[in-house]
Structures are given as structure tokens and as C-alpha cells.
Amino acid sequence: MFAVEVYAAVRHFVLIERNSQREAARVFGLSRETVSKMCRFSLPPGYTRVKPVARPKLGALLPVIDWILEADGAAPVKQQHTAKWIFERLRDEHGYGGGLTVVKDYVRIARGRLRETFVPLVHSPGHAQVDFGEAIGVIGGVRQKIHFFCMDVPQSDAPFVKAYPRETTEAFLDGHVSAFDFFGKVPLSILYDNPTIAVARICGDGRRERTRAFTELQSHYLFADRFGRPGKGNDKGKVEGLVKYARSNFMTPIPQAASFDDLNAMLAERCRQRQGEVAGRHSETIGERLVADLEAFKDLPATPLEPCEKRAARVSSTALVRYRCNDYSVPTSFGFRDVLVKGFVDEVVILCAGEEIARHRRSYATGTFVFDPLHYLMLLEMKPNALDQAAPLQGWDLPETFQHLRHLLEARMGNRGKREFIQVLRLMEAMPMGIVAAAVTEAIRLGAIGFDAVKLIALSRIERRPLRLDLSRYPHLPKMDVRTTAAADYAVLVPGKAA
């Protein structure tokens, strides 16, 4: 191929100086056909094929290659055929006698035909897209996988990101509630990719059956839902881009935080900082473009939705309720009762007949028992011999003064002292541990070793009144005989008057 400068010189020689093409061929040392082509084209046109490529050996096997490539569409990327592997299959299975290059050229063209093309989209203000992503983080010193909720506002590219231990129903609900609170309003519609948390079933006509939790969310905030084609993440490309952006910018290097609350505070601040940046080819910042979205958004309802999963359950004979493969305790008086479990991201709340009877820290392990020792004290008072083997009390971090009190009670009252000790522990059902521990310490100092004394001291601290102990209520305490002093008793102090 000749340089552009040669084209320009030949064209000027012929078209401007009015020399013949024969003369130009002689002067420049070119063929007359080449000079004619240079006069027709202002720039080198490159090689132009006028006939389709002839593939005499491969032509009959082209349908086989097309079939292999179509089958690869349903296989993982790392398990799809390479051009060399297709060539070897054609050679071994179909007797192909041609070369590898012609196979590679056809495979490249055929794969281009199979790739999906897209229509450029325009996003009007007021709408959003939602998805979850995964990353690695160090939370409380433990390296673990975290799942982060992403809401993207496509018109302005405004992001919201929040991390969770698991991608669960309660995390899905809490993510929406938190995002609405972050923006201060509710989008007109939200686009999803058919998550099982929101879609119970896709019907044959494309209609979706929503889950109960998602229906409650939608009913509370009154936004419209939209769903992409199953398995087609590009239908919600904006939030897919946010997932990648958050992972590579908000979570690189690997984030380290004392708790998920600390991590989410950092993510919320990064989302606010992002609003001051310019995205794409826009001249305005994300925050400036977000104004149009917020004007189109709807106002928040008067009260937020309670972001929890609700499940019916039954209390076992050991006063335990199972939720997501873990057992949580309730007071033993509710044994065998039907209850409602509310699973939040960080708490499990158990209700019976509309009344809250237990609240525990959420466990994401499997097969664990989450006890509140106070739930079993009433039963232990009736069965004091089970005190030392009671599983709910194992690992209960009580101040050392409680164990001291137990030793004193059992030394003075025997087996009855164990029951009185349990009664002291039951004071914590109605009083803070600090108040009861201080009362126990004071009772030991005064030598008033008993449940009634500890209770009276604790109540006096709560009611801020002077302490008055009636020792007649403690017949087991050692008594002292104090006589009334007579004047003659002082004679012993006078020298020489001693009896």
C-alpha cells in the first residue's frame, strides 16, 4: 500500500498539472492501473474483496461450527470451545483436512454475529435500580464475605450502598428503608433482576408473583416495580455498574471496621462524597443532577416500614424458638405457645399474642443456642439442683461478688441458700445488673446475708432513700445479747472498786 504523500503527488501531477496518466506512470515508476486508482480515490482505499472467501474444505462443515458455538452460549465462559479445539474436533470427528487459520477466521466472525447488541437508553428523572453485590471485608477482626445492597438513580448516577452479613429478606427490606431515608424520598419505580426475595414465581406469560415481604414493602412505600429479563443483567446496567464501582472504589483496599454499623457509616459518607463528583460526559455534578430526581420522587410515609422477616413458630419444651437454623430462648412460662418471630438484620424479636417476650442479638451461625439466662431463673427457683448444670447460665458473665454471696448463703443455710441465691439473681429481671451487684456487695459488707436484705438495699438505691434493715426478719443470722447498762456497771472502771 502506498503512502498518502504518494497519492497526493500523483493526483496533483495528473489533475492539477494536467499531465497524462501514462506520463505519471513513467515519472513515478507506477503501473497505469495504479495511477488510475490513485486518480479515482483521494486516500488509499485498502484492500477490497469483491468475491466471498472460498472455503472449499471447510464450507460443508460451517453448520457444525455454528452448532458448537450456539451450544457454548449455555456453558460457563471457561468451558467454551477455543478455535483450536473446534479445529481439532473437525479434524478428528469429521475428517477436516484444511488448516487452522481458516477455522480461526470463521470462528471470529461467527462469534461476532452471536454477540448481543444494545439500544442506547435515556433515563428520565425519578426512577431507580436495585441489586446486591459481594466483597470481602474485615469486620471486628474477622475476615468474611459481605453482601452490599446498591440503589442507583440512573438519571443522576446518585448511589446508595449498605453492607450486610447475608443477602436475606430482612437485609433486602432494610436496604430499601435505609436508601429511602438516605435520599429523603421514594422513587417512582424500581427495577430489579427477579431476585427470589422479591419474586416467588415467574409465570409463563411473564407475569411475576411477588413474595409477601416484597408486597408489604411496595404497599407501604407505593412505588412501582419493574423486572428485567431473567438472566439478563444488562437490563439494569446502571446498578450493575454501581456494584462494580462500589467494589473497586469503596471496598478497595479491603475495608476494615469494628462493626457493620461503622462500615455502613463509612459507605454512606462515600456516597455523599460521590455526589460532588462528575460522572461520564456530563458537565454537572451528580448532586446537581440529583435535584431533578428528588423533585420527581414521592414523599416518605409518616412512619417507616419495620424491615424484618416474619415467621410463625412454636416454643419448645426447653423454652426455645427456632429461626433460620438457630434457637433463641424465651421465658419458660411461654412453653409450648405459638409465637411470631421477627427477624431483623441485627436482632431477633419474639412476640406472643402481640406482646414482646424476648429480644436477642441475631446470630448468623448455624445450629447455635442463643440464651438469656434471666428466662430460666423462675424455673430454676423451683429446680435449684439444676443450677450448676443449666446450659443457659454457662458463660454468664456475673461479677465475682455474686459467687461470694452464694458461698456465704450455702454455708449458712445449706440447700436453702441455693434457692435464695437464685432469688437474688431474679432481681435482675426487674433491675439493672449494676444495681443488684452493688446491693450484693453492700449486703456482704453489712453481714446481712440474705435475699430480703439484698432486695431492700437495691430498692433503697433505686428509690434514693435511706437504708433501714429490720434484722428480725433474718432469724438465721447470729444474734448478740446487748443488756441495758446500769450505773453500778461503771464501778469496775474505778481503781480498787473491782468486785
Short mmCIF file of N, CA, C and O in Angstrom, two decimals, residues 185-278:
data_model
loop_
_atom_site.label_atom_id
_atom_site.label_comp_id
_atom_site.label_asym_id
_atom_site.label_seq_id
_atom_site.Cartn_x
_atom_site.Cartn_y
_atom_site.Cartn_z
N LYS A 185 -36.63 10.64 50.14
CA LYS A 185 -37.85 10.46 49.34
C LYS A 185 -37.86 9.05 48.75
O LYS A 185 -36.91 8.28 48.91
N VAL A 186 -38.96 8.73 48.01
CA VAL A 186 -39.16 7.41 47.45
C VAL A 186 -39.20 7.50 45.93
O VAL A 186 -39.93 8.34 45.38
N PRO A 187 -38.43 6.67 45.19
CA PRO A 187 -38.50 6.70 43.72
C PRO A 187 -39.89 6.33 43.20
O PRO A 187 -40.66 5.65 43.88
N LEU A 188 -40.18 6.78 41.99
CA LEU A 188 -41.46 6.43 41.37
C LEU A 188 -41.50 4.94 41.04
O LEU A 188 -42.54 4.29 41.18
N SER A 189 -40.38 4.38 40.58
CA SER A 189 -40.31 2.95 40.26
C SER A 189 -38.90 2.45 40.53
O SER A 189 -37.93 3.23 40.55
N ILE A 190 -38.80 1.13 40.72
CA ILE A 190 -37.50 0.50 40.96
C ILE A 190 -37.41 -0.73 40.07
O ILE A 190 -38.35 -1.52 39.98
N LEU A 191 -36.25 -0.89 39.41
CA LEU A 191 -36.01 -2.01 38.51
C LEU A 191 -35.18 -3.08 39.23
O LEU A 191 -34.18 -2.76 39.87
N TYR A 192 -35.60 -4.36 39.10
CA TYR A 192 -34.92 -5.48 39.73
C TYR A 192 -34.59 -6.54 38.69
O TYR A 192 -35.06 -6.50 37.55
N ASP A 193 -33.81 -7.56 39.14
CA ASP A 193 -33.45 -8.66 38.23
C ASP A 193 -34.08 -9.98 38.69
O ASP A 193 -33.42 -11.01 38.66
N ASN A 194 -35.31 -9.92 39.16
CA ASN A 194 -36.07 -11.11 39.56
C ASN A 194 -35.45 -11.86 40.74
O ASN A 194 -35.31 -13.10 40.71
N PRO A 195 -35.04 -11.19 41.82
CA PRO A 195 -34.49 -11.91 42.97
C PRO A 195 -35.58 -12.72 43.65
O PRO A 195 -36.75 -12.32 43.70
N THR A 196 -35.20 -13.89 44.18
CA THR A 196 -36.20 -14.74 44.84
C THR A 196 -36.76 -14.08 46.10
O THR A 196 -37.83 -14.45 46.56
N ILE A 197 -36.05 -13.10 46.65
CA ILE A 197 -36.58 -12.38 47.81
C ILE A 197 -37.81 -11.59 47.43
O ILE A 197 -38.72 -11.40 48.23
N ALA A 198 -37.87 -11.13 46.17
CA ALA A 198 -39.00 -10.32 45.71
C ALA A 198 -39.97 -11.09 44.84
O ALA A 198 -41.17 -10.84 44.86
N VAL A 199 -39.48 -12.04 44.04
CA VAL A 199 -40.31 -12.76 43.07
C VAL A 199 -40.43 -14.22 43.50
O VAL A 199 -39.43 -14.95 43.54
N ALA A 200 -41.64 -14.62 43.83
CA ALA A 200 -41.86 -16.01 44.23
C ALA A 200 -41.88 -16.95 43.02
O ALA A 200 -41.37 -18.06 43.09
N ARG A 201 -42.43 -16.44 41.89
CA ARG A 201 -42.53 -17.28 40.69
C ARG A 201 -42.73 -16.41 39.46
O ARG A 201 -43.41 -15.37 39.54
N ILE A 202 -42.11 -16.81 38.35
CA ILE A 202 -42.33 -16.14 37.07
C ILE A 202 -43.28 -17.01 36.26
O ILE A 202 -42.97 -18.16 35.94
N CYS A 203 -44.43 -16.48 35.94
CA CYS A 203 -45.45 -17.24 35.22
C CYS A 203 -45.09 -17.34 33.74
O CYS A 203 -44.22 -16.62 33.23
N GLY A 204 -45.79 -18.21 33.03
CA GLY A 204 -45.50 -18.44 31.61
C GLY A 204 -45.69 -17.20 30.76
O GLY A 204 -45.00 -17.02 29.74
N ASP A 205 -46.62 -16.32 31.14
CA ASP A 205 -46.87 -15.11 30.36
C ASP A 205 -45.96 -13.95 30.76
O ASP A 205 -46.16 -12.82 30.32
N GLY A 206 -44.96 -14.23 31.61
CA GLY A 206 -44.04 -13.18 32.03
C GLY A 206 -44.48 -12.45 33.29
O GLY A 206 -43.73 -11.63 33.82
N ARG A 207 -45.69 -12.74 33.78
CA ARG A 207 -46.18 -12.07 34.98
C ARG A 207 -45.46 -12.63 36.21
O ARG A 207 -45.16 -13.81 36.29
N ARG A 208 -45.17 -11.73 37.17
CA ARG A 208 -44.46 -12.14 38.39
C ARG A 208 -45.41 -12.26 39.57
O ARG A 208 -46.28 -11.39 39.75
N GLU A 209 -45.21 -13.33 40.35
CA GLU A 209 -45.90 -13.45 41.63
C GLU A 209 -44.96 -12.94 42.72
O GLU A 209 -43.89 -13.53 42.94
N ARG A 210 -45.33 -11.86 43.38
CA ARG A 210 -44.46 -11.25 44.38
C ARG A 210 -44.51 -12.02 45.70
O ARG A 210 -45.52 -12.64 46.03
N THR A 211 -43.42 -11.95 46.46
CA THR A 211 -43.42 -12.53 47.79
C THR A 211 -44.20 -11.62 48.74
O THR A 211 -44.43 -10.45 48.45
N ARG A 212 -44.58 -12.18 49.88
CA ARG A 212 -45.34 -11.39 50.85
C ARG A 212 -44.52 -10.21 51.38
O ARG A 212 -45.02 -9.10 51.51
N ALA A 213 -43.24 -10.45 51.67
CA ALA A 213 -42.40 -9.39 52.21
C ALA A 213 -42.26 -8.25 51.21
O ALA A 213 -42.34 -7.06 51.58
N PHE A 214 -42.06 -8.58 49.93
CA PHE A 214 -41.90 -7.52 48.93
C PHE A 214 -43.22 -6.78 48.72
O PHE A 214 -43.23 -5.55 48.53
N THR A 215 -44.33 -7.50 48.77
CA THR A 215 -45.63 -6.86 48.62
C THR A 215 -45.88 -5.87 49.76
O THR A 215 -46.42 -4.77 49.54
N GLU A 216 -45.49 -6.24 50.98
CA GLU A 216 -45.64 -5.32 52.12
C GLU A 216 -44.79 -4.07 51.93
O GLU A 216 -45.22 -2.96 52.21
N LEU A 217 -43.57 -4.26 51.44
CA LEU A 217 -42.68 -3.12 51.18
C LEU A 217 -43.29 -2.19 50.14
O LEU A 217 -43.32 -0.97 50.31
N GLN A 218 -43.77 -2.78 49.06
CA GLN A 218 -44.34 -1.98 47.97
C GLN A 218 -45.62 -1.29 48.42
O GLN A 218 -45.87 -0.13 48.06
N SER A 219 -46.44 -1.97 49.20
CA SER A 219 -47.68 -1.38 49.69
C SER A 219 -47.42 -0.21 50.63
O SER A 219 -48.16 0.77 50.65
N HIS A 220 -46.34 -0.31 51.41
CA HIS A 220 -46.04 0.75 52.39
C HIS A 220 -45.52 2.01 51.70
O HIS A 220 -45.90 3.12 52.07
N TYR A 221 -44.63 1.82 50.70
CA TYR A 221 -43.99 2.99 50.08
C TYR A 221 -44.60 3.36 48.72
O TYR A 221 -44.26 4.41 48.17
N LEU A 222 -45.46 2.48 48.17
CA LEU A 222 -46.23 2.80 46.97
C LEU A 222 -45.36 3.16 45.76
O LEU A 222 -45.67 4.09 45.00
N PHE A 223 -44.28 2.44 45.55
CA PHE A 223 -43.50 2.62 44.33
C PHE A 223 -43.87 1.51 43.34
O PHE A 223 -44.33 0.42 43.74
N ALA A 224 -43.68 1.76 42.06
CA ALA A 224 -43.94 0.75 41.05
C ALA A 224 -42.71 -0.14 40.89
O ALA A 224 -41.58 0.33 41.06
N ASP A 225 -42.93 -1.41 40.62
CA ASP A 225 -41.80 -2.32 40.41
C ASP A 225 -41.67 -2.66 38.93
O ASP A 225 -42.64 -2.70 38.19
N ARG A 226 -40.45 -2.87 38.50
CA ARG A 226 -40.15 -3.31 37.14
C ARG A 226 -39.10 -4.40 37.24
O ARG A 226 -38.24 -4.36 38.12
N PHE A 227 -39.17 -5.38 36.33
CA PHE A 227 -38.25 -6.51 36.38
C PHE A 227 -37.61 -6.71 35.02
O PHE A 227 -38.27 -6.62 33.97
N GLY A 228 -36.31 -6.98 35.03
CA GLY A 228 -35.59 -7.26 33.80
C GLY A 228 -35.84 -8.67 33.33
O GLY A 228 -36.48 -9.48 34.00
N ARG A 229 -35.30 -8.98 32.17
CA ARG A 229 -35.41 -10.34 31.65
C ARG A 229 -34.59 -11.29 32.51
O ARG A 229 -33.49 -10.93 32.95
N PRO A 230 -35.09 -12.48 32.78
CA PRO A 230 -34.33 -13.42 33.62
C PRO A 230 -32.94 -13.70 33.05
O PRO A 230 -32.79 -14.02 31.87
N GLY A 231 -31.94 -13.55 33.89
CA GLY A 231 -30.57 -13.83 33.48
C GLY A 231 -29.93 -12.75 32.63
O GLY A 231 -28.80 -12.94 32.13
N LYS A 232 -30.58 -11.62 32.44
CA LYS A 232 -30.04 -10.54 31.61
C LYS A 232 -29.72 -9.34 32.50
O LYS A 232 -30.54 -8.44 32.71
N GLY A 233 -28.49 -9.30 33.03
CA GLY A 233 -28.10 -8.23 33.92
C GLY A 233 -28.00 -6.88 33.24
O GLY A 233 -28.07 -5.84 33.88
N ASN A 234 -27.84 -6.89 31.88
CA ASN A 234 -27.69 -5.62 31.18
C ASN A 234 -28.97 -4.81 31.14
O ASN A 234 -28.96 -3.63 30.77
N ASP A 235 -30.11 -5.44 31.50
CA ASP A 235 -31.36 -4.67 31.55
C ASP A 235 -31.33 -3.62 32.64
O ASP A 235 -32.10 -2.67 32.62
N LYS A 236 -30.48 -3.81 33.63
CA LYS A 236 -30.29 -2.83 34.70
C LYS A 236 -28.81 -2.49 34.82
O LYS A 236 -28.19 -2.60 35.86
N GLY A 237 -28.27 -2.06 33.68
CA GLY A 237 -26.84 -1.84 33.59
C GLY A 237 -26.31 -0.78 34.52
O GLY A 237 -25.14 -0.83 34.94
N LYS A 238 -27.13 0.20 34.89
CA LYS A 238 -26.65 1.27 35.76
C LYS A 238 -26.28 0.74 37.14
O LYS A 238 -25.22 1.05 37.68
N VAL A 239 -27.16 -0.05 37.74
CA VAL A 239 -26.86 -0.57 39.07
C VAL A 239 -25.79 -1.65 39.01
O VAL A 239 -25.01 -1.83 39.95
N GLU A 240 -25.71 -2.39 37.88
CA GLU A 240 -24.62 -3.34 37.72
C GLU A 240 -23.29 -2.59 37.72
O GLU A 240 -22.30 -3.04 38.32
N GLY A 241 -23.27 -1.43 37.06
CA GLY A 241 -22.07 -0.60 37.08
C GLY A 241 -21.76 -0.08 38.47
O GLY A 241 -20.59 0.02 38.86
N LEU A 242 -22.81 0.25 39.26
CA LEU A 242 -22.60 0.73 40.62
C LEU A 242 -21.99 -0.37 41.49
O LEU A 242 -21.12 -0.10 42.33
N VAL A 243 -22.44 -1.62 41.30
CA VAL A 243 -21.88 -2.73 42.08
C VAL A 243 -20.38 -2.84 41.82
O VAL A 243 -19.57 -2.97 42.76
N LYS A 244 -19.97 -2.75 40.56
CA LYS A 244 -18.54 -2.83 40.23
C LYS A 244 -17.79 -1.62 40.76
O LYS A 244 -16.67 -1.74 41.27
N TYR A 245 -18.41 -0.43 40.64
CA TYR A 245 -17.76 0.79 41.11
C TYR A 245 -17.56 0.75 42.62
O TYR A 245 -16.49 1.10 43.14
N ALA A 246 -18.60 0.32 43.35
CA ALA A 246 -18.52 0.27 44.81
C ALA A 246 -17.46 -0.73 45.26
O ALA A 246 -16.71 -0.48 46.21
N ARG A 247 -17.38 -1.86 44.57
CA ARG A 247 -16.39 -2.88 44.95
C ARG A 247 -14.96 -2.38 44.71
O ARG A 247 -14.06 -2.62 45.51
N SER A 248 -14.74 -1.68 43.59
CA SER A 248 -13.38 -1.27 43.25
C SER A 248 -12.98 0.06 43.86
O SER A 248 -11.79 0.37 43.93
N ASN A 249 -13.95 0.88 44.32
CA ASN A 249 -13.63 2.18 44.88
C ASN A 249 -13.94 2.29 46.37
O ASN A 249 -13.12 2.79 47.14
N PHE A 250 -15.12 1.85 46.79
CA PHE A 250 -15.49 1.94 48.21
C PHE A 250 -14.86 0.82 49.03
O PHE A 250 -14.66 0.97 50.23
N MET A 251 -14.58 -0.33 48.40
CA MET A 251 -14.12 -1.50 49.15
C MET A 251 -12.76 -1.99 48.71
O MET A 251 -12.42 -3.17 48.86
N THR A 252 -11.98 -1.12 48.14
CA THR A 252 -10.60 -1.40 47.77
C THR A 252 -9.71 -0.29 48.30
O THR A 252 -9.94 0.88 47.96
N PRO A 253 -8.75 -0.57 49.16
CA PRO A 253 -8.38 -1.89 49.68
C PRO A 253 -9.47 -2.49 50.56
O PRO A 253 -10.45 -1.81 50.88
N ILE A 254 -9.30 -3.74 50.94
CA ILE A 254 -10.30 -4.45 51.74
C ILE A 254 -10.65 -3.62 52.97
O ILE A 254 -9.77 -3.26 53.75
N PRO A 255 -11.94 -3.28 53.14
CA PRO A 255 -12.31 -2.43 54.28
C PRO A 255 -12.18 -3.16 55.60
O PRO A 255 -12.43 -4.37 55.69
N GLN A 256 -11.79 -2.42 56.63
CA GLN A 256 -11.69 -2.95 57.98
C GLN A 256 -12.50 -2.06 58.90
O GLN A 256 -12.34 -0.84 58.88
N ALA A 257 -13.39 -2.66 59.68
CA ALA A 257 -14.25 -1.89 60.58
C ALA A 257 -14.53 -2.71 61.83
O ALA A 257 -14.50 -3.94 61.80
N ALA A 258 -14.82 -2.00 62.91
CA ALA A 258 -15.13 -2.69 64.17
C ALA A 258 -16.47 -3.40 64.11
O ALA A 258 -16.68 -4.41 64.78
N SER A 259 -17.40 -2.88 63.30
CA SER A 259 -18.74 -3.47 63.19
C SER A 259 -19.33 -3.07 61.85
O SER A 259 -18.79 -2.22 61.13
N PHE A 260 -20.45 -3.70 61.51
CA PHE A 260 -21.15 -3.33 60.28
C PHE A 260 -21.68 -1.90 60.36
O PHE A 260 -21.78 -1.22 59.34
N ASP A 261 -22.05 -1.46 61.55
CA ASP A 261 -22.51 -0.07 61.70
C ASP A 261 -21.40 0.91 61.31
O ASP A 261 -21.66 1.90 60.61
N ASP A 262 -20.17 0.64 61.74
CA ASP A 262 -19.06 1.51 61.39
C ASP A 262 -18.78 1.47 59.88
O ASP A 262 -18.51 2.49 59.25
N LEU A 263 -18.83 0.26 59.31
CA LEU A 263 -18.60 0.13 57.87
C LEU A 263 -19.67 0.88 57.08
O LEU A 263 -19.37 1.59 56.11
N ASN A 264 -20.93 0.76 57.50
CA ASN A 264 -22.01 1.43 56.77
C ASN A 264 -21.97 2.94 56.93
O ASN A 264 -22.38 3.68 56.02
N ALA A 265 -21.47 3.42 58.06
CA ALA A 265 -21.29 4.86 58.22
C ALA A 265 -20.25 5.36 57.21
O ALA A 265 -20.42 6.44 56.60
N MET A 266 -19.20 4.58 57.00
CA MET A 266 -18.18 4.94 56.01
C MET A 266 -18.76 4.91 54.61
O MET A 266 -18.52 5.82 53.80
N LEU A 267 -19.54 3.89 54.28
CA LEU A 267 -20.13 3.78 52.94
C LEU A 267 -21.09 4.93 52.66
O LEU A 267 -21.12 5.47 51.55
N ALA A 268 -21.90 5.31 53.66
CA ALA A 268 -22.83 6.42 53.48
C ALA A 268 -22.07 7.72 53.21
O ALA A 268 -22.47 8.53 52.35
N GLU A 269 -20.96 7.92 53.90
CA GLU A 269 -20.16 9.13 53.68
C GLU A 269 -19.54 9.12 52.29
O GLU A 269 -19.49 10.16 51.61
N ARG A 270 -19.10 7.96 51.82
CA ARG A 270 -18.54 7.88 50.48
C ARG A 270 -19.60 8.16 49.43
O ARG A 270 -19.31 8.77 48.38
N CYS A 271 -20.84 7.72 49.68
CA CYS A 271 -21.93 8.01 48.74
C CYS A 271 -22.21 9.52 48.69
O CYS A 271 -22.50 10.07 47.62
N ARG A 272 -22.14 10.18 49.83
CA ARG A 272 -22.34 11.65 49.84
C ARG A 272 -21.21 12.35 49.10
O ARG A 272 -21.44 13.31 48.35
N GLN A 273 -19.99 11.88 49.30
CA GLN A 273 -18.86 12.48 48.58
C GLN A 273 -18.99 12.27 47.08
O GLN A 273 -18.62 13.14 46.29
N ARG A 274 -19.53 11.13 46.68
CA ARG A 274 -19.71 10.82 45.26
C ARG A 274 -20.62 11.84 44.59
O ARG A 274 -20.46 12.14 43.40
N GLN A 275 -21.56 12.40 45.32
CA GLN A 275 -22.48 13.39 44.75
C GLN A 275 -21.77 14.67 44.32
O GLN A 275 -22.29 15.43 43.51
N GLY A 276 -20.59 14.91 44.83
CA GLY A 276 -19.83 16.08 44.43
C GLY A 276 -18.96 15.85 43.21
O GLY A 276 -18.27 16.77 42.75
N GLU A 277 -18.97 14.63 42.66
CA GLU A 277 -18.15 14.30 41.50
C GLU A 277 -18.95 14.36 40.22
O GLU A 277 -20.18 14.38 40.23
N VAL A 278 -18.24 14.39 39.09
CA VAL A 278 -18.85 14.40 37.76
C VAL A 278 -18.71 13.01 37.16
O VAL A 278 -17.61 12.44 37.16
#
